[in-house]
XYZ file of N, CA and C in Angstrom:
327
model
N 20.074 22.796 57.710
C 19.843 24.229 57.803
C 19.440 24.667 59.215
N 18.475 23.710 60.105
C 18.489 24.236 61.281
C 19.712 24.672 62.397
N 20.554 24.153 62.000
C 21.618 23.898 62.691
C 22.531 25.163 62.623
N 22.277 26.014 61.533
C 23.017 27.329 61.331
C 22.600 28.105 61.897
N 21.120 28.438 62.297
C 21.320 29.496 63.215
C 21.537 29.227 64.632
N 22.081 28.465 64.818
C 22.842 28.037 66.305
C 24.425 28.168 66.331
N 25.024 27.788 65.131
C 26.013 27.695 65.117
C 26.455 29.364 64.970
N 25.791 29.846 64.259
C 25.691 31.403 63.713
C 25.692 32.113 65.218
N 24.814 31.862 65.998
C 24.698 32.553 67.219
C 26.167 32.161 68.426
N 26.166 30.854 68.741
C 27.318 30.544 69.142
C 28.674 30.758 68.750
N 28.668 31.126 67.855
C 30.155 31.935 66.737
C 30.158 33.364 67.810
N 28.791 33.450 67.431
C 29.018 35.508 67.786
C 29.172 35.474 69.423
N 28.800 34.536 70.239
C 28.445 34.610 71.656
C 30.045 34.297 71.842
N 30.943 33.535 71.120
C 32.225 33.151 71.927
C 33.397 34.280 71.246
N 33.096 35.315 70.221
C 33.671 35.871 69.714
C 33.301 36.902 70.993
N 32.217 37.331 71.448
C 32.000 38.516 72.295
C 32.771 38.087 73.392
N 32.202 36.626 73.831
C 33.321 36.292 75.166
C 34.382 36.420 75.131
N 34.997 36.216 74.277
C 36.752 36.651 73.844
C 37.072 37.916 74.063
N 36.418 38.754 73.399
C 36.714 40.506 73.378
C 36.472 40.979 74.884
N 35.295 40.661 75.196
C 34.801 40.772 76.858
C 35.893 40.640 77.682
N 36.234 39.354 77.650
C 36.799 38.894 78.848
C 38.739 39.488 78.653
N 38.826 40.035 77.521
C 39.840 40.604 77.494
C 40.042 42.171 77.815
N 38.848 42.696 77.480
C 38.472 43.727 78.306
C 38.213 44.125 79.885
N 37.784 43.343 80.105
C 37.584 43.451 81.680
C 39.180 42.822 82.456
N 39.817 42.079 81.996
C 41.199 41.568 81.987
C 42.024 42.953 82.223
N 41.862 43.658 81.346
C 42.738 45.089 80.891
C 41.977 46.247 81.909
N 40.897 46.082 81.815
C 40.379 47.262 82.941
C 41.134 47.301 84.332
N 40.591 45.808 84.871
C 41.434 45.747 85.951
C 42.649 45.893 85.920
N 43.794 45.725 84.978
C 45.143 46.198 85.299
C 45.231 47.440 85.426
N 44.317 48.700 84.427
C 44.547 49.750 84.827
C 43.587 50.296 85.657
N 42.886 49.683 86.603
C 41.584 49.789 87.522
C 40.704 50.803 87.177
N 39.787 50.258 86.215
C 39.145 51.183 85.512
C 37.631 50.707 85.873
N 37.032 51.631 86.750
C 35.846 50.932 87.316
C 34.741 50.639 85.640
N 34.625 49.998 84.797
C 34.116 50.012 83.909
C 32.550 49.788 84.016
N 32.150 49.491 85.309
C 30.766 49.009 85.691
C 29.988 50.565 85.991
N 30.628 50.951 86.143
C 29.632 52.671 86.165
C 29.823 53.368 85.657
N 28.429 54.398 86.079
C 27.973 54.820 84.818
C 28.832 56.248 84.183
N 28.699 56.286 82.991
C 29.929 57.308 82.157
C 31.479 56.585 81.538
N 31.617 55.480 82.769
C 33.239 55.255 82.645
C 33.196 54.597 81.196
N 32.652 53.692 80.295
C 32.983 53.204 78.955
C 32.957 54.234 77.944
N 32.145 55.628 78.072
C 32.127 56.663 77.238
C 33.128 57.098 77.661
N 33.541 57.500 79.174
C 35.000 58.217 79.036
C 36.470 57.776 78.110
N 36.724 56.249 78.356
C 37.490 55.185 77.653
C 37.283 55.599 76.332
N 36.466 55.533 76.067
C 36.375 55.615 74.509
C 36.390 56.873 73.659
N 36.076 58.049 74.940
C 36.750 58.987 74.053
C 38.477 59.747 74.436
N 39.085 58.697 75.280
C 40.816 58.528 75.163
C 40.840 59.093 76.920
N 39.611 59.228 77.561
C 40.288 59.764 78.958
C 40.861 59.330 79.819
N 42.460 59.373 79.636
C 43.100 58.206 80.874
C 42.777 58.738 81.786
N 42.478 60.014 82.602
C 42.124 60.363 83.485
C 41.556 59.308 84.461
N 40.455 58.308 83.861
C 39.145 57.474 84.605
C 40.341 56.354 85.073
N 41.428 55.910 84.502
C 42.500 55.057 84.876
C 42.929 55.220 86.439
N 42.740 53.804 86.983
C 43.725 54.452 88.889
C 45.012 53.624 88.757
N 45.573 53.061 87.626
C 47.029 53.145 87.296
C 47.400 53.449 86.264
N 48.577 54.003 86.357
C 49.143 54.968 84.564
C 49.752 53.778 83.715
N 48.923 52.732 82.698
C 49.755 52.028 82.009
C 49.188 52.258 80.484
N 49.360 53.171 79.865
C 49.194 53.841 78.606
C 49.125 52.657 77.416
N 49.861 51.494 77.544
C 49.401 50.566 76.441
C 48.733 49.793 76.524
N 48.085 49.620 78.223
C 46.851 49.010 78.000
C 45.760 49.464 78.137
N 45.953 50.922 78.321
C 44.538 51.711 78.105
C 44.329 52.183 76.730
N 45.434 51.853 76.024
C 45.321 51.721 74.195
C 44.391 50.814 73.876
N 45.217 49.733 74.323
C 44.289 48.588 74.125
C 42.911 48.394 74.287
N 42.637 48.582 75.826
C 41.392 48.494 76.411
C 40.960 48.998 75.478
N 41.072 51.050 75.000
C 39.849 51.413 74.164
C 39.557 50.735 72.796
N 40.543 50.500 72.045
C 40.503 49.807 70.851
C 39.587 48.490 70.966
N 39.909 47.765 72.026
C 38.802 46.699 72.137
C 37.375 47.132 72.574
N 37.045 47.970 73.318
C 35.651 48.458 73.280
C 35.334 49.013 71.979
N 36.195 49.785 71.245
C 35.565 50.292 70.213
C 35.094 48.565 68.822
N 36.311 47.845 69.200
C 35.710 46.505 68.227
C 34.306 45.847 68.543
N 34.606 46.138 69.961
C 33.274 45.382 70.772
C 31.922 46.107 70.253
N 31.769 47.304 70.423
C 30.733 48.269 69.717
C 30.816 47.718 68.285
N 31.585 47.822 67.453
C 31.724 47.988 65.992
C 30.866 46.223 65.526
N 31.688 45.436 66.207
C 31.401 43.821 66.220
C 29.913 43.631 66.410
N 29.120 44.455 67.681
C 27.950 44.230 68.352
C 26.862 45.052 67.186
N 27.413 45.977 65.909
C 26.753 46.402 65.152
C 26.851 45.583 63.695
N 27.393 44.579 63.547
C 27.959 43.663 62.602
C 26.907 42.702 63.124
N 26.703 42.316 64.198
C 26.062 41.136 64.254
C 24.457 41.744 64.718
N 24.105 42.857 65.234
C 23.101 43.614 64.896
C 22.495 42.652 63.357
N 23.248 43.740 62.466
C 23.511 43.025 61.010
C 22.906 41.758 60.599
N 23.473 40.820 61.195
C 23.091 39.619 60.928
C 22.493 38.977 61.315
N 21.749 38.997 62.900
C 21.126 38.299 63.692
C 20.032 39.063 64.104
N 20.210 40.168 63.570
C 19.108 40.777 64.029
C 19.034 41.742 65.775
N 18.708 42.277 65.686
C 19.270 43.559 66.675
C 18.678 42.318 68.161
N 17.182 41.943 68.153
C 17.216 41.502 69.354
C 17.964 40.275 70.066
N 18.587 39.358 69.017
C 19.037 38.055 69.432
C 21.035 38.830 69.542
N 21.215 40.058 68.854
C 22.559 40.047 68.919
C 22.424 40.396 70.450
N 21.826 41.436 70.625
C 22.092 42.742 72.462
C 21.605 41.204 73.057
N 20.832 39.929 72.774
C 20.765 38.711 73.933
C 22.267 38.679 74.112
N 22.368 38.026 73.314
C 24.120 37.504 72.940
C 24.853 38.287 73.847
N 25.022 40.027 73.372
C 26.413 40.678 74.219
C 25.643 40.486 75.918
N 24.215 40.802 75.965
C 23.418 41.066 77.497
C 24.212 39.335 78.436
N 24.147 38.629 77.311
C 24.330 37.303 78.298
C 25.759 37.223 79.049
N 26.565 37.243 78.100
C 27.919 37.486 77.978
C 28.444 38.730 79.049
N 27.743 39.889 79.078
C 28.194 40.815 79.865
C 27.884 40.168 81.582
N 26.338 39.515 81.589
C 26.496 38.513 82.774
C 27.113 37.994 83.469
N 27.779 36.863 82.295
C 28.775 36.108 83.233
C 29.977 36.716 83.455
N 30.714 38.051 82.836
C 31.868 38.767 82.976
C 31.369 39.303 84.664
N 30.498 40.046 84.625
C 30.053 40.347 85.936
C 30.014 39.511 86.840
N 29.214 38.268 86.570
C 29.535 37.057 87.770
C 30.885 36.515 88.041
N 32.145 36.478 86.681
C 33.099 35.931 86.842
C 33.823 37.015 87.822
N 33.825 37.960 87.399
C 34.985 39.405 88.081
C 33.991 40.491 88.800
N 33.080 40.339 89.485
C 32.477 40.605 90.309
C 32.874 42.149 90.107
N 33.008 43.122 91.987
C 33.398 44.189 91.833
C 34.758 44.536 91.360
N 35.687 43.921 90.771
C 36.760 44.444 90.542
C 36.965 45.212 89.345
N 35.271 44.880 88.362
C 35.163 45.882 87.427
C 34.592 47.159 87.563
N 34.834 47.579 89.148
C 33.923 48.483 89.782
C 32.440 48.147 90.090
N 32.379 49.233 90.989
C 31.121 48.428 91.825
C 29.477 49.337 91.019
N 28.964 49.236 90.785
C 27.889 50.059 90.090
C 27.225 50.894 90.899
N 27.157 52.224 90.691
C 26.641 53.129 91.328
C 25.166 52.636 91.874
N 24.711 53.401 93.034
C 23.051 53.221 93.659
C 22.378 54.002 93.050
């Protein structure tokens, strides 16, 4: 039994890395500074506008995966409990940032 809530947590940490890293994948094709502030609310409520290239099916995409990413991060809320899930996505959003640096946009001062 000890062993499940590790495995339980590591499930949800490589499921976020998956969605993450496919997100930030897709931002950058349509250079979507996603690191500042407003741009994931704009995405999500359909503004290609925030896009600095016009590729309409992967700014489909992109939003659909933020919206799983939200939906997922309230599922495991759910199950793990609100402070160990936001560890989980907080860690994960880390290393996306360390892996792809500014190319997910640079964060406002």
């Amino acid at each position: 039994m000890s062993d499940e809530p590790n495995y339980r947590t590591g499930r949800w940490a490589l499921h976020f890395e998956e969605i993450d890293k496919e997100i930030a994948t897709l931002a950058m094709m349509c250079e979507v500074p996603l690191i500042q502030p407003g741009v994931i609310e704009r995405v999500l409520h359909g503004d290609i506008l925030v896009c600095g290239k016009e590729k309409p099916a992967s700014f489909g995409k992109l939003r659909g995966l933020l919206m799983m990413h939200y939906s997922d991060q309230a599922k495991a809320i759910e199950v793990l409990g609100p402070e160990q899930a936001l560890a989980i996505v907080s860690q994960v959003v880390d290393r996306l940032r360390e892996r792809f640096g500014d190319r997910l946009g640079a964060p406002e001062a």
